Coordinates of C-alpha atoms in Angstrom, one line a residue:
M1 CA -10.5 -13.0 -26.4
S2 CA -14.1 -11.7 -26.3
L3 CA -15.2 -9.1 -23.7
L4 CA -17.7 -11.5 -22.3
N5 CA -15.0 -14.2 -21.8
K6 CA -12.7 -11.6 -20.1
I7 CA -15.5 -10.7 -17.7
C8 CA -16.6 -14.2 -16.9
S9 CA -13.2 -15.7 -16.8
P10 CA -10.7 -13.0 -15.6
E11 CA -8.1 -15.7 -14.7
H12 CA -7.5 -16.1 -18.4
T13 CA -6.9 -12.5 -19.0
Q14 CA -3.3 -11.5 -18.7
F15 CA -1.9 -8.0 -18.3
W16 CA 1.8 -7.7 -18.5
A17 CA 4.1 -4.6 -18.3
P18 CA 7.6 -4.5 -17.0
Q19 CA 6.4 -2.3 -14.1
T20 CA 3.7 -4.7 -13.1
A21 CA 6.1 -7.7 -13.4
W22 CA 8.7 -6.0 -11.2
G23 CA 6.2 -5.2 -8.6
K24 CA 4.7 -8.7 -8.5
E25 CA 8.1 -10.3 -8.5
H26 CA 9.4 -8.3 -5.4
E27 CA 6.4 -7.7 -3.3
E28 CA 6.8 -10.8 -1.1
T29 CA 10.4 -10.0 -0.5
A30 CA 9.4 -6.4 0.5
R31 CA 6.7 -7.8 2.8
Q32 CA 9.1 -10.2 4.5
A33 CA 11.6 -7.5 5.0
Y34 CA 9.0 -5.3 6.6
A35 CA 7.6 -8.1 8.8
A36 CA 11.0 -9.1 10.0
A37 CA 12.0 -5.5 10.9
T38 CA 8.7 -4.6 12.4
A39 CA 8.4 -7.7 14.6
S40 CA 11.5 -6.8 16.4
I41 CA 10.2 -3.5 17.5
H42 CA 6.6 -4.1 18.2
L43 CA 4.9 -6.2 20.9
N44 CA 2.9 -9.2 19.6
F45 CA 3.2 -8.2 15.9
Q46 CA 1.3 -10.1 13.3
C47 CA 1.0 -9.5 9.6
A48 CA -1.7 -11.5 7.7
T49 CA -2.8 -11.5 4.1
A50 CA -5.8 -9.4 3.5
G51 CA -7.9 -10.3 0.5
L52 CA -10.9 -8.3 -0.6
H53 CA -12.7 -6.1 2.0
I54 CA -16.1 -4.5 1.4
S55 CA -17.1 -1.5 3.4
V56 CA -19.9 -2.1 5.9
E57 CA -20.8 1.5 5.9
K58 CA -20.6 2.0 2.1
P59 CA -20.9 -1.4 0.4
F60 CA -20.1 0.0 -3.0
L61 CA -16.5 0.6 -1.8
A62 CA -14.0 -2.2 -1.5
A63 CA -10.2 -2.5 -1.0
T64 CA -7.5 -5.1 -1.1
P65 CA -4.6 -4.1 1.1
D66 CA -1.4 -6.1 0.8
G67 CA -1.8 -7.0 4.5
L68 CA -3.6 -6.6 7.8
V69 CA -1.2 -5.8 10.6
T70 CA -1.7 -5.8 14.4
C71 CA 0.4 -5.4 17.4
S72 CA -0.2 -4.7 21.2
C73 CA 1.4 -1.2 21.0
C74 CA -0.2 0.2 17.9
G75 CA -3.4 -1.6 17.3
E76 CA -4.7 -2.6 14.0
G77 CA -3.5 -1.2 10.6
V78 CA -3.2 -2.1 6.9
L79 CA 0.0 -2.8 5.0
E80 CA 0.5 -1.5 1.5
V81 CA 3.8 -2.4 -0.4
K82 CA 5.0 -0.7 -3.5
C83 CA 8.1 -1.8 -5.4
P84 CA 8.6 1.0 -7.9
Y85 CA 10.1 0.2 -11.3
N86 CA 11.4 3.7 -11.8
G87 CA 14.2 4.2 -9.3
R88 CA 14.3 0.5 -8.4
N89 CA 18.2 0.4 -8.2
G90 CA 18.4 3.6 -6.1
T91 CA 17.5 4.6 -2.6
V92 CA 14.0 5.8 -1.6
K93 CA 15.3 9.3 -1.0
E94 CA 16.6 9.3 -4.7
L95 CA 13.2 8.0 -5.7
A96 CA 11.7 11.2 -4.1
L97 CA 13.5 13.3 -6.7
F98 CA 11.3 12.0 -9.5
K99 CA 8.6 14.5 -10.4
S100 CA 5.9 11.7 -10.3
A101 CA 7.2 10.2 -7.1
C102 CA 4.6 9.2 -4.4
V103 CA 6.9 10.5 -1.7
S104 CA 8.4 13.9 -0.9
L105 CA 11.6 14.8 1.1
T106 CA 11.1 17.8 3.3
G107 CA 13.8 18.6 6.0
G108 CA 15.3 15.3 5.5
K109 CA 12.2 13.4 6.3
L110 CA 10.2 11.3 3.8
R111 CA 6.4 11.4 3.6
L112 CA 3.7 10.1 1.4
R113 CA 2.4 12.9 -0.9
T114 CA -1.2 13.7 0.0
D115 CA -1.8 14.6 -3.6
H116 CA -0.6 11.3 -5.0
S117 CA -3.1 8.4 -5.9
Y118 CA -1.4 6.1 -3.3
Y119 CA -2.5 8.4 -0.6
Y120 CA -6.0 8.0 -1.7
Q121 CA -5.6 4.2 -2.0
V122 CA -4.4 3.9 1.6
Q123 CA -7.0 6.1 2.9
L124 CA -9.7 4.1 1.2
Q125 CA -8.1 0.9 2.6
M126 CA -8.2 2.2 6.1
F127 CA -11.8 3.5 5.7
V128 CA -13.0 0.1 4.3
T129 CA -11.2 -2.1 6.9
Q130 CA -12.0 0.4 9.7
R131 CA -8.2 0.5 10.7
K132 CA -6.5 3.6 12.0
Y133 CA -3.1 3.4 10.2
C134 CA -1.3 2.2 7.1
D135 CA 2.3 1.0 7.1
F136 CA 3.2 2.1 3.5
V137 CA 6.3 0.3 2.4
L138 CA 8.5 1.4 -0.5
W139 CA 11.1 -1.2 -1.5
T140 CA 14.1 -0.9 -3.9
V141 CA 16.9 -3.2 -4.6
R142 CA 19.0 -1.2 -2.1
E143 CA 16.6 -0.6 0.8
F144 CA 13.1 -0.4 2.0
V145 CA 11.4 2.3 3.9
M146 CA 8.2 2.1 5.9
L147 CA 6.1 5.3 6.3
R148 CA 3.3 5.3 8.8
V149 CA 0.2 7.0 7.4
Y150 CA -2.7 7.7 9.7
Y151 CA -6.4 7.7 8.9
D152 CA -7.8 11.1 7.9
S153 CA -11.4 11.3 8.9
E154 CA -11.8 14.2 6.5
F155 CA -11.1 11.8 3.7
S156 CA -14.4 9.8 4.3
R157 CA -16.4 13.1 4.1
M158 CA -15.2 13.8 0.6
P159 CA -18.2 14.5 -1.7
A160 CA -17.2 11.5 -4.0
L161 CA -17.7 9.1 -1.0
L162 CA -21.0 10.5 0.2

């Protein structure tokens, strides 16, 4: 396929890797598990699809969160779902043992590593959508874990974003 055809007709361009296929195959399952668990502990919880969002403040930035979430108790946030291929049959705590893992385990508590690309991804999503938190969901065959990540205003002052 020619480069021009790939640019003009991206729907005909197919990228496939086992990791990508795994994520696409299980993302909706993870999203539904998150929504069911979250709705039971939040008031007036809603989770909607997001689509592409372009920053009003910096229109050269855009993001596509996996969802937009709202509730009366926490306000507005974004949802980002990851179904990691490596560690897919284990627990999320076991996943944290991988050197390249997006999460770390400190004192028995999981957190999204601030030096991982997913942290930058969710900070950008919050900046672009002007929402104050991200529910970051990690899903494996055995469990799912939701980590609440809050917007870091210092992130938007990074030289690369100015």
